mmCIF file of C-alpha atoms in Angstrom:
data_model
loop_
_atom_site.group_PDB
_atom_site.id
_atom_site.type_symbol
_atom_site.label_atom_id
_atom_site.label_comp_id
_atom_site.label_asym_id
_atom_site.label_seq_id
_atom_site.Cartn_x
_atom_site.Cartn_y
_atom_site.Cartn_z
ATOM 1 C CA MET A 191 49.227 138.894 132.338
ATOM 2 C CA GLU A 192 52.345 139.862 129.813
ATOM 3 C CA HIS A 193 51.731 138.850 126.747
ATOM 4 C CA ASP A 194 54.707 135.558 125.790
ATOM 5 C CA ASP A 195 55.996 135.772 122.165
ATOM 6 C CA ALA A 196 57.056 132.452 121.942
ATOM 7 C CA GLU A 197 53.306 131.586 121.960
ATOM 8 C CA ASP A 198 53.072 132.778 118.239
ATOM 9 C CA LEU A 199 56.398 130.884 117.442
ATOM 10 C CA PRO A 200 56.680 128.186 115.469
ATOM 11 C CA SER A 201 58.438 125.751 117.573
ATOM 12 C CA ILE A 202 61.631 124.091 115.746
ATOM 13 C CA THR A 203 62.120 120.695 114.743
ATOM 14 C CA SER A 204 65.065 118.534 115.689
ATOM 15 C CA ILE A 205 67.889 117.287 113.320
ATOM 16 C CA ALA A 206 68.812 114.158 115.642
ATOM 17 C CA SER A 207 67.847 113.154 119.130
ATOM 18 C CA THR A 208 68.783 110.753 121.680
ATOM 19 C CA VAL A 209 68.240 109.204 125.050
ATOM 20 C CA LEU A 210 71.010 108.497 127.091
ATOM 21 C CA ALA A 211 72.218 106.369 129.638
ATOM 22 C CA ALA A 212 71.460 108.833 132.762
ATOM 23 C CA PRO A 213 70.331 112.012 133.325
ATOM 24 C CA PRO A 214 71.785 114.858 131.817
ATOM 25 C CA SER A 215 72.461 118.171 134.177
ATOM 26 C CA CYS A 216 75.028 119.798 131.892
ATOM 27 C CA VAL A 217 76.130 119.854 128.303
ATOM 28 C CA ALA A 218 78.560 121.089 126.168
ATOM 29 C CA PHE A 219 80.207 121.647 122.621
ATOM 30 C CA VAL A 220 84.133 121.174 122.476
ATOM 31 C CA PRO A 221 85.541 124.111 121.519
ATOM 32 C CA HIS A 222 87.182 123.275 118.044
ATOM 33 C CA HIS A 223 85.810 120.085 117.853
ATOM 34 C CA GLU A 224 82.575 121.097 117.351
ATOM 35 C CA ASN A 225 81.163 117.716 116.110
ATOM 36 C CA ILE A 226 81.617 116.552 119.784
ATOM 37 C CA VAL A 227 79.008 116.661 122.587
ATOM 38 C CA ILE A 228 79.941 116.138 126.572
ATOM 39 C CA VAL A 229 77.086 115.819 128.744
ATOM 40 C CA GLY A 230 77.374 115.754 132.217
ATOM 41 C CA THR A 231 74.725 113.688 133.774
ATOM 42 C CA TYR A 232 72.909 113.037 137.403
ATOM 43 C CA SER A 233 71.603 110.338 139.068
ATOM 44 C CA LEU A 234 70.124 110.102 142.716
ATOM 45 C CA HIS A 235 70.097 106.627 144.127
ATOM 46 C CA GLU A 236 67.884 105.274 147.320
ATOM 47 C CA ALA A 237 68.944 102.170 149.186
ATOM 48 C CA SER A 238 65.794 99.495 149.351
ATOM 49 C CA SER A 239 65.719 97.471 151.873
ATOM 50 C CA GLU A 240 67.385 95.122 150.762
ATOM 51 C CA SER A 241 70.120 97.026 151.112
ATOM 52 C CA GLU A 242 69.938 96.871 146.989
ATOM 53 C CA SER A 243 70.760 100.985 145.017
ATOM 54 C CA ASN A 244 67.696 101.754 143.488
ATOM 55 C CA GLU A 245 68.238 104.749 140.447
ATOM 56 C CA ARG A 246 65.558 107.661 141.015
ATOM 57 C CA THR A 247 64.206 110.053 139.020
ATOM 58 C CA GLU A 248 64.574 113.150 140.765
ATOM 59 C CA GLY A 249 65.560 117.129 139.792
ATOM 60 C CA ILE A 250 68.842 118.102 140.814
ATOM 61 C CA SER A 251 68.318 118.567 144.769
ATOM 62 C CA VAL A 252 71.135 119.214 146.928
ATOM 63 C CA ALA A 253 69.548 117.518 150.477
ATOM 64 C CA ASN A 254 70.348 113.938 151.010
ATOM 65 C CA LYS A 255 66.728 113.705 152.748
ATOM 66 C CA ASN A 256 68.212 110.436 154.436
ATOM 67 C CA GLU A 257 71.248 108.514 154.754
ATOM 68 C CA SER A 258 70.106 106.135 151.834
ATOM 69 C CA GLN A 259 70.199 108.393 149.345
ATOM 70 C CA SER A 260 73.703 109.467 147.445
ATOM 71 C CA ARG A 261 74.457 110.627 144.247
ATOM 72 C CA SER A 262 76.540 108.937 141.164
ATOM 73 C CA GLY A 263 77.461 110.773 137.545
ATOM 74 C CA SER A 264 79.242 110.089 134.670
ATOM 75 C CA LEU A 265 80.844 112.397 131.252
ATOM 76 C CA ILE A 266 79.223 110.844 128.309
ATOM 77 C CA ILE A 267 81.058 111.938 124.708
ATOM 78 C CA LEU A 268 79.277 111.560 121.623
ATOM 79 C CA GLU A 269 80.014 112.567 118.084
ATOM 80 C CA TRP A 270 77.480 114.041 115.547
ATOM 81 C CA ALA A 271 77.310 114.163 111.574
ATOM 82 C CA GLN A 272 75.519 114.473 108.171
ATOM 83 C CA GLY A 273 74.650 111.629 106.798
ATOM 84 C CA GLU A 274 74.159 111.525 103.042
ATOM 85 C CA ALA A 275 69.612 112.010 104.021
ATOM 86 C CA GLN A 276 69.993 112.438 107.998
ATOM 87 C CA TYR A 277 71.690 113.837 110.628
ATOM 88 C CA VAL A 278 73.791 110.922 112.681
ATOM 89 C CA LEU A 279 74.198 111.528 116.011
ATOM 90 C CA TYR A 280 75.797 108.539 117.917
ATOM 91 C CA ARG A 281 77.673 107.614 121.305
ATOM 92 C CA ARG A 282 81.474 107.532 120.795
ATOM 93 C CA ILE A 283 83.177 106.683 125.049
ATOM 94 C CA LYS A 284 81.530 107.146 128.243
ATOM 95 C CA PHE A 285 83.710 107.358 131.381
ATOM 96 C CA ALA A 286 84.898 109.914 133.001
ATOM 97 C CA TYR A 287 88.242 108.422 134.630
ATOM 98 C CA SER A 288 90.129 109.284 131.433
ATOM 99 C CA ALA A 289 93.099 107.551 133.329
ATOM 100 C CA LEU A 290 91.750 104.730 135.156
ATOM 101 C CA ARG A 291 88.928 103.971 132.601
ATOM 102 C CA MET A 292 86.137 104.705 135.836
ATOM 103 C CA PRO A 293 82.802 103.928 133.753
ATOM 104 C CA HIS A 294 81.037 106.772 136.629
ATOM 105 C CA LEU A 295 82.579 109.387 138.866
ATOM 106 C CA TYR A 296 82.424 109.489 142.111
ATOM 107 C CA GLY A 297 79.712 111.968 142.520
ATOM 108 C CA ALA A 298 76.782 113.956 140.750
ATOM 109 C CA VAL A 299 77.949 116.274 137.622
ATOM 110 C CA LEU A 300 76.418 120.044 138.682
ATOM 111 C CA ASP A 301 78.731 121.616 135.760
ATOM 112 C CA LEU A 302 80.648 121.623 133.042
ATOM 113 C CA GLN A 303 83.006 124.470 131.758
ATOM 114 C CA PHE A 304 85.661 124.880 128.916
ATOM 115 C CA SER A 305 88.423 127.474 129.509
ATOM 116 C CA PRO A 306 87.579 130.619 127.684
ATOM 117 C CA LYS A 307 91.425 131.728 127.212
ATOM 118 C CA GLU A 308 92.065 130.800 123.554
ATOM 119 C CA ASP A 309 95.348 128.988 123.684
ATOM 120 C CA ARG A 310 93.779 126.791 126.883
ATOM 121 C CA ARG A 311 90.279 126.003 125.166
ATOM 122 C CA ASP A 312 91.101 122.707 125.413
ATOM 123 C CA TYR A 313 90.554 122.707 129.283
ATOM 124 C CA PHE A 314 87.668 122.152 130.741
ATOM 125 C CA ALA A 315 86.876 121.930 134.240
ATOM 126 C CA VAL A 316 83.501 119.496 136.133
ATOM 127 C CA THR A 317 82.088 120.492 139.586
ATOM 128 C CA THR A 318 80.782 117.536 141.563
ATOM 129 C CA SER A 319 77.720 116.523 144.278
ATOM 130 C CA ILE A 320 80.915 115.853 147.096
ATOM 131 C CA GLY A 321 83.387 118.637 147.291
ATOM 132 C CA TYR A 322 86.162 118.897 144.018
ATOM 133 C CA ILE A 323 86.810 119.626 140.744
ATOM 134 C CA LEU A 324 87.878 117.548 137.951
ATOM 135 C CA VAL A 325 90.230 119.672 135.426
ATOM 136 C CA TYR A 326 90.332 117.422 132.469
ATOM 137 C CA ARG A 327 92.351 118.317 129.009
ATOM 138 C CA TRP A 328 90.647 117.114 125.721
ATOM 139 C CA MET A 329 92.624 114.807 123.547
ATOM 140 C CA PRO A 330 92.278 115.426 119.320
ATOM 141 C CA GLU A 331 94.052 112.245 118.051
ATOM 142 C CA GLU A 332 93.177 109.565 115.775
ATOM 143 C CA GLN A 333 90.938 107.837 119.334
ATOM 144 C CA PRO A 334 90.381 110.843 121.025
ATOM 145 C CA HIS A 335 89.686 111.340 124.709
ATOM 146 C CA MET A 336 89.709 113.308 127.765
ATOM 147 C CA GLN A 337 92.788 113.153 129.832
ATOM 148 C CA LEU A 338 92.633 114.016 133.639
ATOM 149 C CA GLY A 339 94.633 116.868 135.359
ATOM 150 C CA SER A 340 94.117 116.872 138.815
ATOM 151 C CA LYS A 341 91.113 116.598 141.102
ATOM 152 C CA ILE A 342 90.838 119.633 143.315
ATOM 153 C CA THR A 343 89.309 119.018 146.950
ATOM 154 C CA ILE A 344 87.295 122.272 147.754
ATOM 155 C CA CYS A 345 85.067 121.617 150.457
ATOM 156 C CA GLU A 346 83.408 118.616 152.517
ATOM 157 C CA PRO A 347 81.976 115.765 151.016
ATOM 158 C CA SER A 348 78.321 116.641 152.224
ATOM 159 C CA ILE A 349 78.367 120.345 150.037
ATOM 160 C CA LEU A 350 77.346 120.472 146.390
ATOM 161 C CA ILE A 351 80.234 122.278 144.145
ATOM 162 C CA LEU A 352 76.633 124.191 141.692
ATOM 163 C CA SER A 353 78.690 126.082 139.119
ATOM 164 C CA LEU A 354 82.056 127.412 137.710
ATOM 165 C CA SER A 355 83.369 130.838 136.019
ATOM 166 C CA TRP A 356 86.970 130.418 134.434
ATOM 167 C CA VAL A 357 88.102 134.481 135.082
ATOM 168 C CA PRO A 358 86.971 135.999 131.501
ATOM 169 C CA SER A 359 90.853 138.068 131.149
ATOM 170 C CA SER A 360 93.572 138.221 133.017
ATOM 171 C CA PRO A 361 97.323 136.237 133.586
ATOM 172 C CA GLN A 362 96.058 134.550 136.264
ATOM 173 C CA TRP A 363 93.784 132.096 133.384
ATOM 174 C CA ALA A 364 93.642 129.151 135.958
ATOM 175 C CA VAL A 365 91.516 130.972 138.051
ATOM 176 C CA VAL A 366 87.745 129.861 138.722
ATOM 177 C CA ALA A 367 84.757 130.741 141.360
ATOM 178 C CA VAL A 368 82.176 127.977 141.731
ATOM 179 C CA SER A 369 79.213 128.334 144.087
ATOM 180 C CA THR A 370 77.801 126.177 147.032
ATOM 181 C CA SER A 371 75.359 124.153 148.222
ATOM 182 C CA ILE A 372 75.693 125.907 151.560
ATOM 183 C CA GLY A 373 75.238 129.166 150.310
ATOM 184 C CA GLU A 374 79.596 129.791 149.239
ATOM 185 C CA VAL A 375 81.473 131.192 146.701
ATOM 186 C CA ILE A 376 84.944 129.739 146.534
ATOM 187 C CA VAL A 377 87.780 131.664 144.132
ATOM 188 C CA PHE A 378 91.011 129.183 144.164
ATOM 189 C CA ASP A 379 94.032 128.577 141.270
ATOM 190 C CA THR A 380 93.539 125.508 139.558
ATOM 191 C CA GLY A 381 97.085 125.751 138.552
ATOM 192 C CA TRP A 382 96.902 122.767 136.156
ATOM 193 C CA SER A 383 98.750 120.938 138.447
ATOM 194 C CA LEU A 384 99.299 116.860 137.570
ATOM 195 C CA LEU A 385 98.495 116.065 141.299
ATOM 196 C CA PHE A 386 95.836 112.995 141.237
ATOM 197 C CA ASP A 387 94.772 114.613 144.602
ATOM 198 C CA ASN A 388 95.105 118.035 145.668
ATOM 199 C CA ILE A 389 93.775 120.570 148.165
ATOM 200 C CA ILE A 390 94.480 123.796 147.617
ATOM 201 C CA ILE A 391 93.466 127.337 149.920
ATOM 202 C CA PRO A 392 90.723 129.530 148.609
ATOM 203 C CA GLN A 393 89.741 132.923 149.065
ATOM 204 C CA LYS A 394 85.844 132.004 150.220
ATOM 205 C CA ALA A 395 82.433 132.955 152.235
ATOM 206 C CA ARG A 396 79.781 131.980 152.812
ATOM 207 C CA ILE A 397 76.187 135.207 151.511
ATOM 208 C CA HIS A 398 73.564 133.507 149.953
ATOM 209 C CA SER A 399 71.802 132.258 152.881
ATOM 210 C CA LEU A 400 70.662 129.685 151.004
ATOM 211 C CA GLU A 401 71.856 127.665 147.559
ATOM 212 C CA ALA A 402 74.618 129.526 145.449
ATOM 213 C CA TRP A 403 72.953 128.474 142.674
ATOM 214 C CA THR A 404 75.304 130.242 140.429
ATOM 215 C CA VAL A 405 78.399 132.063 139.957
ATOM 216 C CA ALA A 406 79.771 134.435 136.961
ATOM 217 C CA TRP A 407 82.830 137.959 136.875
ATOM 218 C CA SER A 408 82.147 140.786 135.121
ATOM 219 C CA MET A 409 83.840 140.986 131.530
ATOM 220 C CA LYS A 410 85.435 144.304 132.143
ATOM 221 C CA GLY A 411 88.363 143.341 133.765
ATOM 222 C CA PRO A 412 90.469 143.952 137.498
ATOM 223 C CA ASP A 413 89.855 147.565 138.641
ATOM 224 C CA ALA A 414 92.476 150.775 137.843
ATOM 225 C CA ALA A 415 92.888 151.651 141.727
ATOM 226 C CA ASP A 416 92.622 148.649 143.365
ATOM 227 C CA ASN A 417 93.331 145.314 140.563
ATOM 228 C CA ASN A 418 90.363 143.579 141.728
ATOM 229 C CA TYR A 419 87.800 142.030 139.756
ATOM 230 C CA LEU A 420 84.029 141.837 139.798
ATOM 231 C CA LEU A 421 82.694 138.162 140.530
ATOM 232 C CA TYR A 422 78.464 138.188 140.745
ATOM 233 C CA SER A 423 76.631 135.715 142.338
ATOM 234 C CA GLY A 424 73.058 134.521 142.542
ATOM 235 C CA GLY A 425 71.672 132.441 145.556
ATOM 236 C CA ASP A 426 68.246 130.657 145.765
ATOM 237 C CA ASP A 427 67.488 133.405 148.992
ATOM 238 C CA SER A 428 66.729 135.888 145.832
ATOM 239 C CA CYS A 429 69.999 137.295 145.911
ATOM 240 C CA PHE A 430 72.342 139.043 143.706
ATOM 241 C CA GLN A 431 75.445 139.902 144.480
ATOM 242 C CA THR A 432 78.774 141.195 143.693
ATOM 243 C CA LEU A 433 82.178 141.260 145.442
ATOM 244 C CA ARG A 434 85.266 142.272 144.620
ATOM 245 C CA VAL A 435 88.049 140.178 144.533
ATOM 246 C CA ASP A 436 91.827 140.011 144.365
ATOM 247 C CA ILE A 437 93.418 136.859 141.753
ATOM 248 C CA GLU A 438 97.224 138.224 142.227
ATOM 249 C CA ASP A 439 99.244 135.356 143.449
ATOM 250 C CA LYS A 440 99.878 136.748 147.351
ATOM 251 C CA ALA A 441 96.491 136.972 147.554
ATOM 252 C CA MET A 442 95.416 133.389 145.807
ATOM 253 C CA GLU A 443 98.534 131.542 148.394
ATOM 254 C CA LEU A 444 97.115 133.553 151.642
ATOM 255 C CA GLY A 445 93.040 132.372 151.114
ATOM 256 C CA ARG A 446 91.455 135.704 151.749
ATOM 257 C CA SER A 447 87.768 136.051 153.103
ATOM 258 C CA LEU A 448 85.957 137.076 150.088
ATOM 259 C CA ALA A 449 83.651 140.619 150.755
ATOM 260 C CA VAL A 450 80.466 141.911 149.146
ATOM 261 C CA SER A 451 80.361 145.462 147.596
ATOM 262 C CA SER A 452 77.150 145.202 147.092
ATOM 263 C CA SER A 453 73.652 143.196 147.280
ATOM 264 C CA ASP A 454 70.522 143.132 145.664
ATOM 265 C CA LYS A 455 66.940 141.275 147.106
ATOM 266 C CA ARG A 456 64.745 143.427 145.200
ATOM 267 C CA ASN A 457 64.882 142.423 142.036
ATOM 268 C CA HIS A 458 64.628 139.259 141.977
ATOM 269 C CA LYS A 459 61.132 137.259 143.079
ATOM 270 C CA ALA A 460 62.823 133.877 144.038
ATOM 271 C CA GLY A 461 65.513 132.149 142.830
ATOM 272 C CA VAL A 462 69.095 133.624 140.916
ATOM 273 C CA THR A 463 69.915 131.445 138.358
ATOM 274 C CA ALA A 464 71.756 132.011 136.173
ATOM 275 C CA ILE A 465 73.717 135.829 135.094
ATOM 276 C CA LEU A 466 75.795 136.534 132.493
ATOM 277 C CA PRO A 467 77.605 139.594 131.858
ATOM 278 C CA LEU A 468 76.881 141.071 128.410
ATOM 279 C CA THR A 469 78.439 144.857 127.745
ATOM 280 C CA SER A 470 79.852 148.215 129.722
ATOM 281 C CA PHE A 471 78.733 151.475 128.572
ATOM 282 C CA GLY A 472 81.701 154.074 130.124
ATOM 283 C CA GLU A 473 81.121 152.871 134.203
ATOM 284 C CA GLU A 474 77.862 150.653 133.576
ATOM 285 C CA GLU A 475 78.284 146.907 133.353
ATOM 286 C CA ILE A 476 75.386 145.419 132.195
ATOM 287 C CA LEU A 477 73.944 142.188 133.033
ATOM 288 C CA LEU A 478 71.120 139.415 132.213
ATOM 289 C CA THR A 479 69.768 137.267 135.144
ATOM 290 C CA GLY A 480 67.547 134.342 135.393
ATOM 291 C CA SER A 481 65.629 133.397 137.911
ATOM 292 C CA TYR A 482 63.087 130.683 139.340
ATOM 293 C CA ASP A 483 60.290 133.203 138.928
ATOM 294 C CA GLU A 484 60.164 132.240 134.791
ATOM 295 C CA TYR A 485 61.588 136.075 133.795
ATOM 296 C CA ALA A 486 65.041 137.093 131.914
ATOM 297 C CA ARG A 487 66.044 140.099 132.933
ATOM 298 C CA ILE A 488 68.690 143.282 132.085
ATOM 299 C CA ILE A 489 69.945 145.111 135.339
ATOM 300 C CA ILE A 490 72.360 147.759 135.504
ATOM 301 C CA GLN A 491 73.791 149.752 138.768
ATOM 302 C CA ASP A 492 72.193 153.001 139.191
ATOM 303 C CA PRO A 493 74.540 156.222 140.484
ATOM 304 C CA ASN A 494 74.111 155.137 143.735
ATOM 305 C CA LYS A 495 75.682 151.471 143.070
ATOM 306 C CA ASN A 496 72.213 149.773 143.077
ATOM 307 C CA TRP A 497 71.232 147.093 140.640
ATOM 308 C CA ILE A 498 67.723 148.660 138.619
ATOM 309 C CA VAL A 499 66.279 146.285 136.441
ATOM 310 C CA ARG A 500 66.283 148.610 132.618
ATOM 311 C CA CYS A 501 63.640 145.471 131.304
ATOM 312 C CA GLU A 502 62.464 142.141 131.748
ATOM 313 C CA LYS A 503 60.564 139.491 129.893
ATOM 314 C CA ARG A 504 58.735 136.408 130.951
ATOM 315 C CA LEU A 505 59.991 132.877 129.908
ATOM 316 C CA ASP A 506 57.374 130.757 130.444
ATOM 317 C CA GLY A 507 59.887 128.283 132.786
ATOM 318 C CA GLY A 508 62.665 128.384 135.441
ATOM 319 C CA VAL A 509 65.343 129.988 133.664
ATOM 320 C CA TRP A 510 68.055 127.813 134.102
ATOM 321 C CA ARG A 511 71.220 128.684 132.343
ATOM 322 C CA LEU A 512 71.869 131.607 129.606
ATOM 323 C CA LYS A 513 74.944 130.642 126.822
ATOM 324 C CA LEU A 514 75.819 134.121 124.708
ATOM 325 C CA MET A 515 75.557 133.027 120.951
ATOM 326 C CA SER A 516 76.478 136.269 119.138
ATOM 327 C CA GLU A 517 76.554 140.086 119.223
ATOM 328 C CA ARG A 518 76.348 142.025 116.457
ATOM 329 C CA PRO A 519 75.498 146.230 116.339
ATOM 330 C CA GLY A 520 72.381 147.830 116.024
ATOM 331 C CA LYS A 521 71.187 151.582 114.798
ATOM 332 C CA GLY A 522 73.167 153.996 116.879
ATOM 333 C CA GLU A 523 75.024 153.187 119.701
ATOM 334 C CA ALA A 524 73.476 149.558 120.608
ATOM 335 C CA ARG A 525 74.145 146.920 120.303
ATOM 336 C CA ILE A 526 72.408 142.992 119.297
ATOM 337 C CA TYR A 527 72.979 139.826 121.959
ATOM 338 C CA ARG A 528 71.888 136.809 120.736
ATOM 339 C CA VAL A 529 71.195 134.498 123.938
ATOM 340 C CA LEU A 530 69.807 130.869 124.715
ATOM 341 C CA ALA A 531 68.193 129.935 127.586
ATOM 342 C CA SER A 532 67.390 126.867 129.582
ATOM 343 C CA CYS A 533 64.155 127.345 131.188
ATOM 344 C CA MET A 534 63.598 124.225 132.582
ATOM 345 C CA HIS A 535 60.377 122.401 131.872
ATOM 346 C CA ALA A 536 59.720 125.272 129.320
ATOM 347 C CA GLY A 537 62.504 123.517 127.070
ATOM 348 C CA ALA A 538 64.567 125.860 124.951
ATOM 349 C CA ARG A 539 64.461 129.693 124.324
ATOM 350 C CA ILE A 540 66.348 131.860 122.036
ATOM 351 C CA ILE A 541 66.522 135.928 122.894
ATOM 352 C CA ASP A 542 67.594 138.579 121.419
ATOM 353 C CA ILE A 543 68.613 141.705 123.595
ATOM 354 C CA VAL A 544 68.742 145.072 122.431
ATOM 355 C CA CYS A 545 71.521 147.159 124.741
ATOM 356 C CA ALA A 546 71.526 150.825 124.337
ATOM 357 C CA PRO A 547 72.887 154.001 126.521
ATOM 358 C CA ASP A 548 68.551 154.883 126.174
ATOM 359 C CA GLU A 549 67.056 152.091 125.849
ATOM 360 C CA CYS A 550 66.999 148.221 126.474
ATOM 361 C CA SER A 551 64.652 145.365 125.434
ATOM 362 C CA ILE A 552 64.355 141.401 125.438
ATOM 363 C CA GLU A 553 62.496 139.277 122.173
ATOM 364 C CA VAL A 554 61.965 135.860 122.144
ATOM 365 C CA VAL A 555 62.362 135.232 118.788
ATOM 366 C CA ALA A 556 62.803 131.067 118.672
ATOM 367 C CA LYS A 557 61.369 128.290 121.149
ATOM 368 C CA PHE A 558 62.310 124.356 121.447
ATOM 369 C CA VAL A 559 59.823 122.322 123.144
ATOM 370 C CA GLU A 560 60.467 118.764 122.214
ATOM 371 C CA HIS A 561 62.086 118.309 125.723
ATOM 372 C CA GLU A 562 58.837 116.632 127.933
ATOM 373 C CA SER A 563 60.916 117.155 131.028
ATOM 374 C CA MET A 564 63.659 119.663 133.145
ATOM 375 C CA ASN A 565 65.991 121.157 130.018
ATOM 376 C CA TYR A 566 68.505 122.146 132.417
ATOM 377 C CA GLY A 567 71.669 122.267 130.171
ATOM 378 C CA SER A 568 71.910 123.562 126.231
ATOM 379 C CA ASP A 569 74.612 124.391 124.217
ATOM 380 C CA PHE A 570 75.527 126.374 121.245
ATOM 381 C CA ALA A 571 78.494 125.633 118.682
ATOM 382 C CA LYS A 572 78.988 129.097 116.401
ATOM 383 C CA GLY A 573 80.642 126.892 113.486
ATOM 384 C CA SER A 574 78.411 124.839 112.863
ATOM 385 C CA ASN A 575 75.162 126.817 113.445
ATOM 386 C CA VAL A 576 73.756 123.934 115.725
ATOM 387 C CA VAL A 577 71.815 123.713 119.155
ATOM 388 C CA VAL A 578 71.868 121.258 121.577
ATOM 389 C CA SER A 579 69.560 120.994 124.517
ATOM 390 C CA THR A 580 69.083 117.979 127.379
ATOM 391 C CA SER A 581 65.929 117.188 129.028
ATOM 392 C CA PHE A 582 66.695 115.406 132.698
ATOM 393 C CA TYR A 583 63.408 112.966 133.121
ATOM 394 C CA ASP A 584 63.026 111.496 129.817
ATOM 395 C CA ARG A 585 66.957 111.232 129.690
ATOM 396 C CA LYS A 586 67.174 113.356 125.961
ATOM 397 C CA LEU A 587 69.462 115.416 123.898
ATOM 398 C CA CYS A 588 68.661 117.120 120.384
ATOM 399 C CA LEU A 589 70.361 118.650 118.180
ATOM 400 C CA TRP A 590 68.339 122.008 116.416
ATOM 401 C CA ARG A 591 69.549 124.291 114.116
ATOM 402 C CA PRO A 592 67.980 127.816 115.234
ATOM 403 C CA PRO A 593 66.927 130.548 113.366
ATOM 404 C CA ASP A 594 69.120 132.736 111.083
ATOM 405 C CA GLU A 595 70.015 136.586 112.206
#
């Protein structure tokens, strides 16, 4: 059996914690305002025989077991500060549709992602369990709040939108990709419409036989030959897919069908739940993946365009999300990446990945295990050097300091 690096590491202690009003599914620091944390929540309800709605604390599930079940969600905003003797974490305000002051979303929240474009870092998108996304703008005024930009219907209300990824480098910076509970990957332009209910014509394809848990754009940018972008997806069918996507204005208007350029079902022993592009050496892009099989893997394409595993490390919990914390030079051509991993029942891990043309390694450098249930959401505030992590069943949110590099 593989030796677990984390067994030899002392667990990091939180500097602040709180219990939330609902189970957290995702979390993010507000860019440039890292004292603010936004939490998305997910609750499953089942009507009793008296037709009353009772909340259930089940994990994130994509299938309704019966028609009496429904999902709800909310966005919770918290602010943290360093007091004289301790860190203080307190709730600022809780709402979803900020313009209407509604206490809940109509559906549960599955993912929350801020735009990566520097002059649009205050925009973020929220995916829901009922077929649409919400685009907000963070307003850092005297009374900080979220401004709703648009509600965009993507698919039928019975379909959950499980993950979202903004295109990283393009004039079409408002283009996003999402993955769904019926195995679809969908690409569309948010357009920053101020219409409250905006129906779009997406590019899409049903490329997984089960849930498409995650989607991520390549960091390489458009191909010089055809100007297409690479898009990766992972599903509960253990399949890792690569697509080539045309995001030029004409293609987006036509709503073309997406096409798979390569498919791999050999490297992951269970569902593919996280994909994080790291770097490229020439034409070779290096990706970090996470899986329900509890492994983080570095994968690359060989000369025949087949995906192969360069190295892997067991993290003792399903690797639900991966977040890049930092990048620094190593020896020679090597680069060292520090990554925050949300590992479901195992809590959070910080791993260092060394990537070079002829070598690769993954090392666990820290663990956080104060959570008593599924760690689905974590984030890192680089300027403040603080990690926020959450757990689902016990509704706990913690702040903690990562180790120095």
